[in-house]
Amino acid sequence: MQPIRLFHTPARLQVTLIMALVISSTAFAAGEKVAAGISDPSGNRPNVIVILADDLGYADVGFHDVVADGVNTPHLDRLAASGVVFRNAYASAPVCSNSRLALSTGRYQHRWGAYYYGQGGLPSNEHTIAEMMRDGGYRTMKIGKTHLNNGPKSDPMKHGFDHYLGFKHHSWDFNLISEKDVAAYEKKQKGSIAKARMAPIGPLTRDNGELESYENTTTTEVFGRESLHFISAEGDKPFYLQLEFNAVHTPLTRGPEQLRKKFGIPARPFDRDAAVWEYPYWDPVAQPDYGQWYDQTCHLGIPDPYGRKIYLAHLELMDTMIGDLLDALEAQGVRENTFIFFSSDNGGSDQSYANNGPINAYKYCLMDGGIKVPMIVSWPSAFANKHIDATVTHRDLFPTLSEITGMTPQKQLDGKSLLPLIHGDVDQLHASEPMFWDSGPRQNNWVARLGDWKLVYREVGKTYQSYDLDENGLVKPTLSDVNIRSGLQLYDLANDSGETKNLSLEFPERVAKMKQLYTDWRAQMADPISGKKAK
């Protein structure tokens, strides 16, 4: 029997209790500043926290110019006010696993064959940010989601982390995170948990395999509290924390209990002993086809009238956990010398009721809705508050941390340090450098980007099912179509950020040049390979 952890204390009170035990041994002197781009000369290197949301919509943060109705992210807005907001930041892929590979390594994941889901994995010879940080004397921890398509280094404990708490999957149930939930399903129908492979149920994993159950809480709260424990631990070493929430990924079947009434979400309790588990819960007896249930709840097969409200509630809960983290850093006296990176793994998903504002389309495709993401970098003692319009990518994080800490990566990186851009030494980081996205032959969708020009190729068109809201903020039962073109498409993003006007026929020479750039780049990349075959 695994230990059951009960959490009934309000999150803010728990933060207060934790902070009361903290010893502020690494505080910066009042008014002291870190020299641009380097650690403090006394050797007081910055703490580093990397925070990733999951499938977050571009318009679902309060610090952007376009903010969707109902969005409430005061703590992310507070983080943005203390640092640099990148308005044209991009993930390396339109799906989570491949995007996370690029962020963790600072390299095109295509170099080892990771183009789409299930491909590439993390090979043994790739080097991660966490490995660099640990080798440089940081204490390290991974909390939350890890989804890297298998491979010999798929386990977070092989990435350079001293400790880990979370799950290794593309998704996890927010609420059913106890061994008792597993037992309830197995009691109803033996083998049912094995069927629930797309949205797993049950305990989280700590370090090298210990399972931990939790009651009366959510994964978001568990990950937030675990982060507080980690940053509050005593020691002479600076810390590196990689916090990857599964909010706001599907399955969004139930609102967080503490925010349910605020958002007008009906109670949907899970009774382990009920004769029948009613929709939106999966009942392996009443609905033997798990795939059907998953399509209904996670692929808009049955639009949930409360879907957008549930999404917003989970977003607000994640924002609260980030606020608790900021509070704890301030109470310890280390906020000034803590570098915080925040972003989303890829573009917002229509299937989770995200809102990408004026950005075209959603997750899974290479229109900007699938790859353009919110992004903040905050280091109060070194960075002034500003908004930057230059194009940047997740791959730029690794070289930025390399420059800040003075540690050398083991591999040649594809990203560039953000520091010259942040400090105003340059206006652009990648203006003269072509950048590429490629989802491989399974999607036949690739992009070449040169400055503000974006060349898109898609072999087969795609239709998204997008939701609409009524006057009460409820999802309408009839969905709208968002159609994505096939063929070669050229867009001038400086004048057409919504990718509405295909200019390929007007600029054939530019199309030919950018297509050749892609062909040359692709020839340097590996062919797609299953993550299970990675070495």
Short mmCIF file of C-alpha atoms in Angstrom, two decimals:
data_model
loop_
_atom_site.label_atom_id
_atom_site.label_comp_id
_atom_site.label_asym_id
_atom_site.label_seq_id
_atom_site.Cartn_x
_atom_site.Cartn_y
_atom_site.Cartn_z
CA MET A 1 0.00 0.00 0.00
CA GLN A 2 1.44 3.38 -1.03
CA PRO A 3 1.27 6.37 1.32
CA ILE A 4 -1.79 8.60 0.90
CA ARG A 5 -1.20 12.34 1.19
CA LEU A 6 -4.16 14.42 2.36
CA PHE A 7 -4.32 18.11 1.51
CA HIS A 8 -7.07 20.21 3.00
CA THR A 9 -5.09 23.31 4.05
CA PRO A 10 -5.62 26.30 1.73
CA ALA A 11 -2.67 26.85 -0.59
CA ARG A 12 -1.90 30.35 0.70
CA LEU A 13 -1.78 29.14 4.30
CA GLN A 14 0.52 26.29 3.30
CA VAL A 15 2.85 28.80 1.65
CA THR A 16 2.91 30.84 4.85
CA LEU A 17 3.76 27.76 6.90
CA ILE A 18 6.54 26.75 4.53
CA MET A 19 8.00 30.23 4.35
CA ALA A 20 8.08 30.44 8.14
CA LEU A 21 10.59 27.58 8.09
CA VAL A 22 12.79 29.06 5.38
CA ILE A 23 16.31 30.23 6.14
CA SER A 24 17.25 33.05 3.80
CA SER A 25 20.88 32.07 3.36
CA THR A 26 21.30 33.26 -0.24
CA ALA A 27 19.67 36.69 -0.16
CA PHE A 28 21.11 39.48 -2.26
CA ALA A 29 22.14 42.69 -0.57
CA ALA A 30 19.56 45.44 -1.00
CA GLY A 31 19.96 47.23 -4.29
CA GLU A 32 22.75 44.97 -5.53
CA LYS A 33 22.60 44.17 -9.26
CA VAL A 34 24.06 41.37 -11.34
CA ALA A 35 26.28 42.51 -14.17
CA ALA A 36 24.62 42.12 -17.55
CA GLY A 37 24.86 38.58 -18.80
CA ILE A 38 27.04 37.18 -16.02
CA SER A 39 26.70 35.83 -12.49
CA ASP A 40 27.44 38.00 -9.49
CA PRO A 41 31.25 38.43 -9.19
CA SER A 42 31.08 37.10 -5.62
CA GLY A 43 30.01 33.76 -7.05
CA ASN A 44 26.33 34.12 -6.20
CA ARG A 45 24.98 32.56 -9.37
CA PRO A 46 21.26 32.98 -10.04
CA ASN A 47 18.71 30.37 -9.15
CA VAL A 48 16.82 29.23 -12.25
CA ILE A 49 13.19 28.17 -12.64
CA VAL A 50 11.76 27.02 -15.97
CA ILE A 51 7.95 26.88 -15.99
CA LEU A 52 5.94 25.36 -18.82
CA ALA A 53 2.19 25.40 -19.22
CA ASP A 54 0.58 22.77 -21.44
CA ASP A 55 -1.44 23.77 -24.54
CA LEU A 56 -1.94 27.34 -23.26
CA GLY A 57 -3.76 29.68 -25.65
CA TYR A 58 -1.93 32.75 -26.93
CA ALA A 59 -4.75 35.05 -25.77
CA ASP A 60 -5.12 33.27 -22.42
CA VAL A 61 -2.62 35.37 -20.46
CA GLY A 62 -3.30 38.79 -19.04
CA PHE A 63 0.03 40.30 -20.09
CA HIS A 64 -0.63 40.14 -23.84
CA ASP A 65 -2.14 42.98 -25.85
CA VAL A 66 -5.06 40.76 -26.84
CA VAL A 67 -6.61 38.96 -23.86
CA ALA A 68 -9.61 36.65 -24.12
CA ASP A 69 -12.70 37.30 -22.00
CA GLY A 70 -12.64 35.70 -18.57
CA VAL A 71 -8.86 35.27 -18.36
CA ASN A 72 -7.48 36.04 -14.89
CA THR A 73 -3.70 35.61 -14.50
CA PRO A 74 -2.59 38.25 -11.97
CA HIS A 75 0.55 36.35 -10.96
CA LEU A 76 1.73 35.72 -14.51
CA ASP A 77 1.04 39.41 -15.14
CA ARG A 78 3.14 40.19 -12.07
CA LEU A 79 5.93 37.99 -13.43
CA ALA A 80 5.70 39.76 -16.80
CA ALA A 81 5.91 43.16 -15.08
CA SER A 82 9.21 42.09 -13.51
CA GLY A 83 10.87 40.99 -16.73
CA VAL A 84 10.83 40.69 -20.49
CA VAL A 85 7.78 39.68 -22.53
CA PHE A 86 8.52 38.21 -25.95
CA ARG A 87 5.59 38.85 -28.26
CA ASN A 88 6.90 36.69 -31.08
CA ALA A 89 8.09 33.56 -29.31
CA TYR A 90 7.85 30.14 -30.93
CA ALA A 91 7.95 26.54 -29.86
CA SER A 92 9.99 24.14 -31.98
CA ALA A 93 6.99 21.92 -32.75
CA PRO A 94 3.17 22.07 -32.67
CA VAL A 95 3.01 19.10 -30.27
CA CYS A 96 4.34 18.77 -26.76
CA SER A 97 6.86 15.92 -26.87
CA ASN A 98 8.92 17.29 -29.75
CA SER A 99 8.73 20.84 -28.48
CA ARG A 100 10.02 19.77 -25.04
CA LEU A 101 12.92 17.93 -26.64
CA ALA A 102 14.05 21.11 -28.35
CA LEU A 103 13.66 23.25 -25.24
CA SER A 104 15.61 20.81 -23.09
CA THR A 105 18.50 20.45 -25.56
CA GLY A 106 18.62 23.84 -27.31
CA ARG A 107 18.71 21.97 -30.62
CA TYR A 108 16.45 21.06 -33.50
CA GLN A 109 14.90 17.80 -32.37
CA HIS A 110 14.91 16.76 -36.03
CA ARG A 111 18.66 16.18 -35.75
CA TRP A 112 17.89 12.77 -34.25
CA GLY A 113 14.61 12.06 -36.04
CA ALA A 114 11.96 13.59 -33.73
CA TYR A 115 9.39 15.07 -36.09
CA TYR A 116 6.05 14.12 -34.55
CA TYR A 117 4.47 12.08 -31.76
CA GLY A 118 6.30 8.91 -30.87
CA GLN A 119 9.43 9.84 -32.79
CA GLY A 120 13.03 10.53 -31.87
CA GLY A 121 12.94 10.13 -28.13
CA LEU A 122 15.87 11.50 -26.15
CA PRO A 123 19.04 9.72 -27.34
CA SER A 124 21.83 8.88 -24.93
CA ASN A 125 24.25 11.32 -26.59
CA GLU A 126 22.02 14.39 -26.29
CA HIS A 127 22.80 16.80 -23.47
CA THR A 128 20.11 18.65 -21.52
CA ILE A 129 19.95 21.97 -19.68
CA ALA A 130 19.56 20.07 -16.41
CA GLU A 131 22.77 18.12 -17.05
CA MET A 132 24.65 21.34 -17.68
CA MET A 133 23.23 22.91 -14.53
CA ARG A 134 23.97 19.92 -12.32
CA ASP A 135 27.49 19.61 -13.70
CA GLY A 136 27.92 23.28 -12.86
CA GLY A 137 27.05 22.77 -9.21
CA TYR A 138 23.30 23.36 -9.17
CA ARG A 139 20.88 21.18 -7.24
CA THR A 140 18.20 20.17 -9.70
CA MET A 141 14.63 18.90 -9.75
CA LYS A 142 11.99 18.08 -12.35
CA ILE A 143 8.35 18.45 -11.32
CA GLY A 144 5.34 17.67 -13.49
CA LYS A 145 4.99 16.36 -16.99
CA THR A 146 7.72 14.59 -18.94
CA HIS A 147 6.77 13.45 -22.43
CA LEU A 148 9.75 12.81 -24.68
CA ASN A 149 8.70 9.90 -26.92
CA ASN A 150 10.69 7.20 -25.13
CA GLY A 151 14.38 6.78 -25.92
CA PRO A 152 17.23 5.68 -23.62
CA LYS A 153 17.06 8.96 -21.66
CA SER A 154 13.27 9.28 -21.41
CA ASP A 155 13.41 8.96 -17.63
CA PRO A 156 13.80 12.41 -15.98
CA MET A 157 16.36 10.95 -13.59
CA LYS A 158 18.64 10.55 -16.64
CA HIS A 159 18.26 14.19 -17.69
CA GLY A 160 20.44 15.62 -14.96
CA PHE A 161 17.87 15.92 -12.19
CA ASP A 162 18.64 15.03 -8.59
CA HIS A 163 14.96 14.54 -7.87
CA TYR A 164 11.70 14.14 -9.74
CA LEU A 165 7.96 14.07 -9.09
CA GLY A 166 5.43 13.74 -11.87
CA PHE A 167 4.42 11.52 -14.77
CA LYS A 168 5.94 10.36 -18.05
CA HIS A 169 3.04 10.66 -20.45
CA HIS A 170 1.36 13.21 -22.70
CA SER A 171 -1.56 13.54 -20.27
CA TRP A 172 -2.77 12.69 -16.77
CA ASP A 173 -6.05 13.02 -14.91
CA PHE A 174 -5.98 16.17 -12.76
CA ASN A 175 -8.00 14.69 -9.89
CA LEU A 176 -7.78 10.89 -9.94
CA ILE A 177 -4.22 10.57 -8.64
CA SER A 178 -4.62 7.92 -5.95
CA GLU A 179 -4.06 4.19 -5.82
CA LYS A 180 -7.65 4.05 -4.57
CA ASP A 181 -8.82 5.36 -7.95
CA VAL A 182 -6.87 2.60 -9.68
CA ALA A 183 -8.40 0.04 -7.32
CA ALA A 184 -11.90 1.36 -8.03
CA TYR A 185 -11.45 0.93 -11.77
CA GLU A 186 -9.92 -2.51 -11.44
CA LYS A 187 -12.72 -3.57 -9.12
CA LYS A 188 -15.31 -2.49 -11.66
CA GLN A 189 -13.53 -4.21 -14.54
CA LYS A 190 -10.14 -5.86 -14.38
CA GLY A 191 -7.73 -4.43 -16.93
CA SER A 192 -9.55 -1.12 -17.24
CA ILE A 193 -6.57 0.95 -16.11
CA ALA A 194 -4.48 -0.54 -18.92
CA LYS A 195 -7.14 0.68 -21.36
CA ALA A 196 -6.98 4.22 -19.96
CA ARG A 197 -3.70 4.87 -21.72
CA MET A 198 -4.54 8.27 -23.25
CA ALA A 199 -5.50 9.96 -19.98
CA PRO A 200 -3.93 7.82 -17.27
CA ILE A 201 -5.33 7.56 -13.76
CA GLY A 202 -3.47 6.93 -10.54
CA PRO A 203 -0.43 7.81 -8.43
CA LEU A 204 2.42 10.03 -9.52
CA THR A 205 6.04 8.86 -9.64
CA ARG A 206 8.86 10.12 -7.44
CA ASP A 207 12.57 9.80 -8.26
CA ASN A 208 13.40 6.25 -9.36
CA GLY A 209 9.92 4.73 -9.31
CA GLU A 210 8.25 5.22 -5.94
CA LEU A 211 4.51 5.74 -6.46
CA GLU A 212 2.77 8.44 -4.44
CA SER A 213 -0.99 8.80 -4.07
CA TYR A 214 -2.82 12.02 -3.34
CA GLU A 215 -6.36 12.69 -2.16
CA ASN A 216 -8.58 15.78 -2.30
CA THR A 217 -6.25 17.78 -4.51
CA THR A 218 -5.13 18.24 -8.12
CA THR A 219 -1.89 17.66 -9.98
CA THR A 220 -1.54 21.44 -10.30
CA GLU A 221 -1.56 21.88 -6.53
CA VAL A 222 0.73 18.90 -5.95
CA PHE A 223 3.27 20.29 -8.42
CA GLY A 224 3.03 23.76 -6.93
CA ARG A 225 3.54 22.55 -3.36
CA GLU A 226 6.42 20.28 -4.35
CA SER A 227 8.11 23.27 -5.98
CA LEU A 228 7.84 25.21 -2.73
CA HIS A 229 9.47 22.39 -0.79
CA PHE A 230 12.31 22.17 -3.29
CA ILE A 231 13.21 25.86 -3.43
CA SER A 232 12.95 26.12 0.37
CA ALA A 233 15.51 23.39 1.06
CA GLU A 234 18.64 24.57 2.81
CA GLY A 235 21.99 24.35 1.08
CA ASP A 236 24.91 26.26 -0.34
CA LYS A 237 24.11 25.42 -3.96
CA PRO A 238 21.85 27.49 -6.22
CA PHE A 239 18.85 25.58 -7.56
CA TYR A 240 17.53 24.67 -10.98
CA LEU A 241 13.83 23.78 -11.06
CA GLN A 242 12.00 22.59 -14.17
CA LEU A 243 8.27 22.86 -13.40
CA GLU A 244 6.02 21.54 -16.16
CA PHE A 245 2.31 21.70 -15.35
CA ASN A 246 -0.22 19.56 -17.18
CA ALA A 247 -2.62 22.50 -16.98
CA VAL A 248 -4.37 23.29 -19.27
CA HIS A 249 -4.21 20.03 -21.21
CA THR A 250 -7.14 17.65 -21.53
CA PRO A 251 -8.94 15.84 -19.93
CA LEU A 252 -10.74 18.91 -18.59
CA THR A 253 -13.77 17.10 -17.23
CA ARG A 254 -14.02 18.76 -13.84
CA GLY A 255 -13.27 22.18 -12.40
CA PRO A 256 -11.00 22.63 -9.38
CA GLU A 257 -13.27 22.43 -6.35
CA GLN A 258 -12.11 25.72 -4.81
CA LEU A 259 -12.92 27.62 -8.02
CA ARG A 260 -15.98 25.72 -9.16
CA LYS A 261 -18.60 28.09 -7.74
CA LYS A 262 -16.71 31.19 -8.87
CA PHE A 263 -16.87 30.01 -12.47
CA GLY A 264 -20.37 28.55 -12.22
CA ILE A 265 -19.20 25.00 -12.92
CA PRO A 266 -21.49 22.21 -11.70
CA ALA A 267 -20.17 19.66 -9.24
CA ARG A 268 -19.00 16.47 -10.89
CA PRO A 269 -17.77 14.39 -7.96
CA PHE A 270 -16.23 10.98 -8.57
CA ASP A 271 -17.81 8.34 -6.35
CA ARG A 272 -15.52 5.33 -6.39
CA ASP A 273 -18.34 3.07 -5.19
CA ALA A 274 -21.07 4.28 -7.56
CA ALA A 275 -22.82 1.60 -9.60
CA VAL A 276 -22.37 3.69 -12.76
CA TRP A 277 -19.91 6.51 -13.40
CA GLU A 278 -21.80 9.02 -15.45
CA TYR A 279 -20.32 11.06 -18.27
CA PRO A 280 -17.88 12.84 -18.40
CA TYR A 281 -16.22 10.08 -16.37
CA TRP A 282 -15.35 6.91 -18.19
CA ASP A 283 -17.17 3.80 -17.03
CA PRO A 284 -15.49 0.67 -18.46
CA VAL A 285 -18.71 -1.33 -18.11
CA ALA A 286 -21.25 1.21 -19.36
CA GLN A 287 -18.88 2.39 -22.12
CA PRO A 288 -16.46 -0.42 -23.04
CA ASP A 289 -14.94 1.58 -25.90
CA TYR A 290 -12.38 3.77 -24.14
CA GLY A 291 -11.36 5.39 -27.42
CA GLN A 292 -14.91 6.56 -27.96
CA TRP A 293 -14.96 8.16 -24.51
CA TYR A 294 -11.61 9.84 -25.12
CA ASP A 295 -12.77 11.31 -28.44
CA GLN A 296 -15.93 12.59 -26.77
CA THR A 297 -14.21 14.26 -23.83
CA CYS A 298 -10.83 15.25 -25.26
CA HIS A 299 -11.45 15.71 -29.00
CA LEU A 300 -14.69 17.73 -28.89
CA GLY A 301 -16.76 14.67 -29.81
CA ILE A 302 -19.31 15.94 -27.30
CA PRO A 303 -18.82 19.68 -26.69
CA ASP A 304 -18.90 20.35 -22.96
CA PRO A 305 -21.01 23.46 -22.27
CA TYR A 306 -18.74 24.19 -19.31
CA GLY A 307 -15.52 23.38 -21.17
CA ARG A 308 -14.22 26.94 -21.45
CA LYS A 309 -15.10 27.68 -17.82
CA ILE A 310 -13.27 24.54 -16.66
CA TYR A 311 -10.25 25.57 -18.75
CA LEU A 312 -10.27 29.05 -17.21
CA ALA A 313 -10.56 27.63 -13.69
CA HIS A 314 -7.57 25.34 -14.21
CA LEU A 315 -5.65 28.27 -15.69
CA GLU A 316 -6.40 30.39 -12.65
CA LEU A 317 -5.33 27.59 -10.31
CA MET A 318 -2.02 27.26 -12.13
CA ASP A 319 -1.58 31.02 -11.92
CA THR A 320 -2.20 30.84 -8.16
CA MET A 321 0.50 28.19 -7.76
CA ILE A 322 2.92 30.40 -9.68
CA GLY A 323 1.97 33.26 -7.38
CA ASP A 324 2.74 31.11 -4.34
CA LEU A 325 6.14 30.33 -5.84
CA LEU A 326 6.89 34.04 -6.36
CA ASP A 327 5.77 34.77 -2.79
CA ALA A 328 8.09 32.11 -1.42
CA LEU A 329 11.05 33.43 -3.40
CA GLU A 330 10.40 36.93 -2.08
CA ALA A 331 10.06 35.68 1.49
CA GLN A 332 13.40 33.90 1.18
CA GLY A 333 15.03 37.03 -0.17
CA VAL A 334 16.13 35.33 -3.39
CA ARG A 335 13.61 36.62 -5.93
CA GLU A 336 16.00 39.33 -7.19
CA ASN A 337 18.58 36.74 -8.10
CA THR A 338 16.24 34.11 -9.53
CA PHE A 339 15.96 33.75 -13.30
CA ILE A 340 12.44 32.60 -14.27
CA PHE A 341 11.40 31.46 -17.72
CA PHE A 342 7.71 30.94 -18.49
CA SER A 343 6.11 29.66 -21.67
CA SER A 344 3.79 27.04 -23.13
CA ASP A 345 4.97 23.86 -24.81
CA ASN A 346 3.06 24.64 -28.01
CA GLY A 347 0.07 26.63 -29.24
CA GLY A 348 -3.35 26.48 -27.66
CA SER A 349 -5.59 23.52 -28.41
CA ASP A 350 -9.16 23.82 -29.63
CA GLN A 351 -9.80 20.48 -27.91
CA SER A 352 -9.17 21.98 -24.48
CA TYR A 353 -11.11 25.19 -25.24
CA ALA A 354 -8.03 27.42 -25.49
CA ASN A 355 -8.20 30.83 -27.15
CA ASN A 356 -5.42 31.88 -29.54
CA GLY A 357 -6.95 35.27 -30.28
CA PRO A 358 -6.09 36.54 -33.78
CA ILE A 359 -3.47 33.83 -34.32
CA ASN A 360 -4.39 31.32 -37.03
CA ALA A 361 -5.48 27.78 -36.07
CA TYR A 362 -4.42 25.59 -33.15
CA LYS A 363 -2.08 22.92 -31.83
CA TYR A 364 -1.01 20.11 -34.19
CA CYS A 365 -0.38 22.27 -37.29
CA LEU A 366 2.35 24.71 -38.29
CA MET A 367 0.22 27.77 -38.78
CA ASP A 368 1.13 30.19 -36.01
CA GLY A 369 -1.69 28.97 -33.78
CA GLY A 370 0.19 25.71 -33.36
CA ILE A 371 3.64 27.12 -32.58
CA LYS A 372 3.40 30.74 -31.37
CA VAL A 373 3.47 30.84 -27.58
CA PRO A 374 3.46 33.24 -24.61
CA MET A 375 6.95 33.72 -23.17
CA ILE A 376 8.43 35.65 -20.25
CA VAL A 377 12.00 35.86 -18.98
CA SER A 378 12.39 37.53 -15.58
CA TRP A 379 15.56 38.23 -13.56
CA PRO A 380 14.88 41.39 -11.53
CA SER A 381 18.50 42.10 -10.59
CA ALA A 382 19.61 41.98 -14.24
CA PHE A 383 16.68 42.68 -16.58
CA ALA A 384 14.50 45.74 -16.95
CA ASN A 385 10.83 45.39 -17.76
CA LYS A 386 10.19 45.56 -21.50
CA HIS A 387 8.32 43.98 -24.39
CA ILE A 388 10.33 42.64 -27.32
CA ASP A 389 8.89 42.00 -30.78
CA ALA A 390 11.89 40.17 -32.25
CA THR A 391 11.35 36.52 -33.15
CA VAL A 392 12.75 34.04 -30.61
CA THR A 393 12.34 30.33 -29.94
CA HIS A 394 12.45 27.88 -27.05
CA ARG A 395 15.84 26.75 -28.34
CA ASP A 396 17.23 30.09 -27.19
CA LEU A 397 16.81 29.23 -23.51
CA PHE A 398 19.75 26.79 -23.32
CA PRO A 399 22.38 29.20 -24.73
CA THR A 400 20.97 31.99 -22.55
CA LEU A 401 21.52 29.94 -19.40
CA SER A 402 24.91 28.87 -20.68
CA GLU A 403 25.98 32.50 -20.99
CA ILE A 404 24.50 33.53 -17.64
CA THR A 405 26.11 30.71 -15.68
CA GLY A 406 29.35 30.55 -17.66
CA MET A 407 28.89 26.82 -18.27
CA THR A 408 29.63 25.30 -21.66
CA PRO A 409 27.14 22.94 -23.33
CA GLN A 410 28.47 19.67 -24.65
CA LYS A 411 26.71 19.99 -28.01
CA GLN A 412 26.61 22.75 -30.59
CA LEU A 413 23.32 24.54 -30.00
CA ASP A 414 20.84 25.77 -32.60
CA GLY A 415 19.50 28.50 -30.33
CA LYS A 416 21.12 31.84 -29.51
CA SER A 417 21.48 33.63 -26.20
CA LEU A 418 18.68 36.10 -25.54
CA LEU A 419 20.95 38.42 -23.57
CA PRO A 420 22.06 40.72 -26.44
CA LEU A 421 18.40 41.19 -27.33
CA ILE A 422 17.32 41.77 -23.75
CA HIS A 423 20.05 44.33 -23.09
CA GLY A 424 19.40 46.20 -26.33
CA ASP A 425 22.69 45.35 -28.02
CA VAL A 426 20.77 44.03 -31.04
CA ASP A 427 17.27 44.60 -32.39
CA GLN A 428 16.86 41.12 -33.87
CA LEU A 429 18.23 37.70 -32.96
CA HIS A 430 17.34 35.54 -35.95
CA ALA A 431 16.54 38.12 -38.66
CA SER A 432 19.08 36.91 -41.21
CA GLU A 433 18.96 33.28 -40.12
CA PRO A 434 16.38 30.92 -41.65
CA MET A 435 14.40 28.87 -39.14
CA PHE A 436 12.47 25.70 -39.79
CA TRP A 437 9.63 23.58 -38.50
CA ASP A 438 8.80 20.13 -39.84
CA SER A 439 6.21 17.61 -38.66
CA GLY A 440 7.58 14.89 -40.94
CA PRO A 441 5.95 12.57 -43.47
CA ARG A 442 3.09 11.64 -41.14
CA GLN A 443 1.77 15.21 -41.49
CA ASN A 444 3.63 16.44 -44.59
CA ASN A 445 3.61 19.91 -43.09
CA TRP A 446 6.75 22.07 -42.93
CA VAL A 447 7.70 25.73 -42.57
CA ALA A 448 10.66 27.88 -43.59
CA ARG A 449 10.87 31.27 -41.89
CA LEU A 450 13.19 34.11 -42.97
CA GLY A 451 12.65 37.37 -41.17
CA ASP A 452 8.93 38.15 -41.33
CA TRP A 453 8.37 35.88 -44.32
CA LYS A 454 6.90 32.46 -43.65
CA LEU A 455 6.66 29.72 -46.27
CA VAL A 456 4.26 26.91 -45.37
CA TYR A 457 3.79 23.60 -47.11
CA ARG A 458 0.93 21.30 -46.25
CA GLU A 459 0.14 18.29 -48.44
CA VAL A 460 -3.45 17.81 -47.25
CA GLY A 461 -5.75 20.50 -45.89
CA LYS A 462 -7.09 20.26 -42.36
CA THR A 463 -10.34 21.26 -40.68
CA TYR A 464 -10.38 22.14 -37.01
CA GLN A 465 -13.52 22.00 -34.91
CA SER A 466 -13.60 25.28 -33.03
CA TYR A 467 -15.96 26.14 -30.20
CA ASP A 468 -18.17 29.21 -29.83
CA LEU A 469 -19.55 30.70 -26.62
CA ASP A 470 -23.03 31.98 -25.84
CA GLU A 471 -23.83 35.11 -23.85
CA ASN A 472 -23.29 33.20 -20.59
CA GLY A 473 -19.84 31.95 -21.53
CA LEU A 474 -21.10 28.42 -22.19
CA VAL A 475 -19.88 26.39 -25.15
CA LYS A 476 -22.49 26.13 -27.88
CA PRO A 477 -23.45 22.60 -28.96
CA THR A 478 -22.62 23.31 -32.61
CA LEU A 479 -18.95 23.72 -33.48
CA SER A 480 -17.43 25.94 -36.16
CA ASP A 481 -14.99 24.87 -38.86
CA VAL A 482 -11.50 26.37 -39.19
CA ASN A 483 -10.10 25.30 -42.53
CA ILE A 484 -6.36 25.15 -43.19
CA ARG A 485 -5.17 25.29 -46.79
CA SER A 486 -3.05 22.71 -48.55
CA GLY A 487 -0.12 23.40 -50.86
CA LEU A 488 2.61 26.05 -50.76
CA GLN A 489 1.67 29.25 -48.94
CA LEU A 490 3.69 32.42 -48.38
CA TYR A 491 2.79 34.93 -45.68
CA ASP A 492 4.18 38.33 -44.72
CA LEU A 493 3.73 38.15 -40.96
CA ALA A 494 4.74 41.79 -40.47
CA ASN A 495 1.56 42.86 -42.25
CA ASP A 496 -0.56 39.73 -41.91
CA SER A 497 -0.08 38.13 -38.49
CA GLY A 498 -3.28 36.11 -38.95
CA GLU A 499 -1.90 34.37 -42.08
CA THR A 500 -4.92 35.30 -44.16
CA LYS A 501 -3.34 36.30 -47.50
CA ASN A 502 -1.33 33.73 -49.42
CA LEU A 503 1.31 35.65 -51.44
CA SER A 504 2.99 32.65 -53.06
CA LEU A 505 1.82 33.55 -56.58
CA GLU A 506 2.98 37.16 -56.21
CA PHE A 507 6.50 36.28 -55.06
CA PRO A 508 7.54 33.10 -56.89
CA GLU A 509 11.28 33.85 -56.56
CA ARG A 510 10.98 34.24 -52.79
CA VAL A 511 9.04 30.98 -52.64
CA ALA A 512 11.73 29.18 -54.63
CA LYS A 513 14.53 30.59 -52.45
CA MET A 514 12.84 29.67 -49.18
CA LYS A 515 11.89 26.24 -50.43
CA GLN A 516 15.54 25.62 -51.30
CA LEU A 517 16.58 26.79 -47.84
CA TYR A 518 14.23 24.21 -46.36
CA THR A 519 15.52 21.47 -48.67
CA ASP A 520 19.11 22.23 -47.69
CA TRP A 521 18.23 22.24 -43.99
CA ARG A 522 16.24 19.02 -44.21
CA ALA A 523 19.22 17.29 -45.82
CA GLN A 524 21.21 17.99 -42.63
CA MET A 525 18.57 16.45 -40.37
CA ALA A 526 18.01 12.78 -39.59
CA ASP A 527 15.15 10.76 -41.01
CA PRO A 528 12.18 10.16 -38.70
CA ILE A 529 12.72 7.32 -36.24
CA SER A 530 10.52 5.75 -33.61
CA GLY A 531 11.47 6.88 -30.13
CA LYS A 532 11.57 3.24 -29.09
CA LYS A 533 14.44 2.71 -31.52
CA ALA A 534 16.49 5.69 -30.35
CA LYS A 535 19.98 4.90 -29.08
#
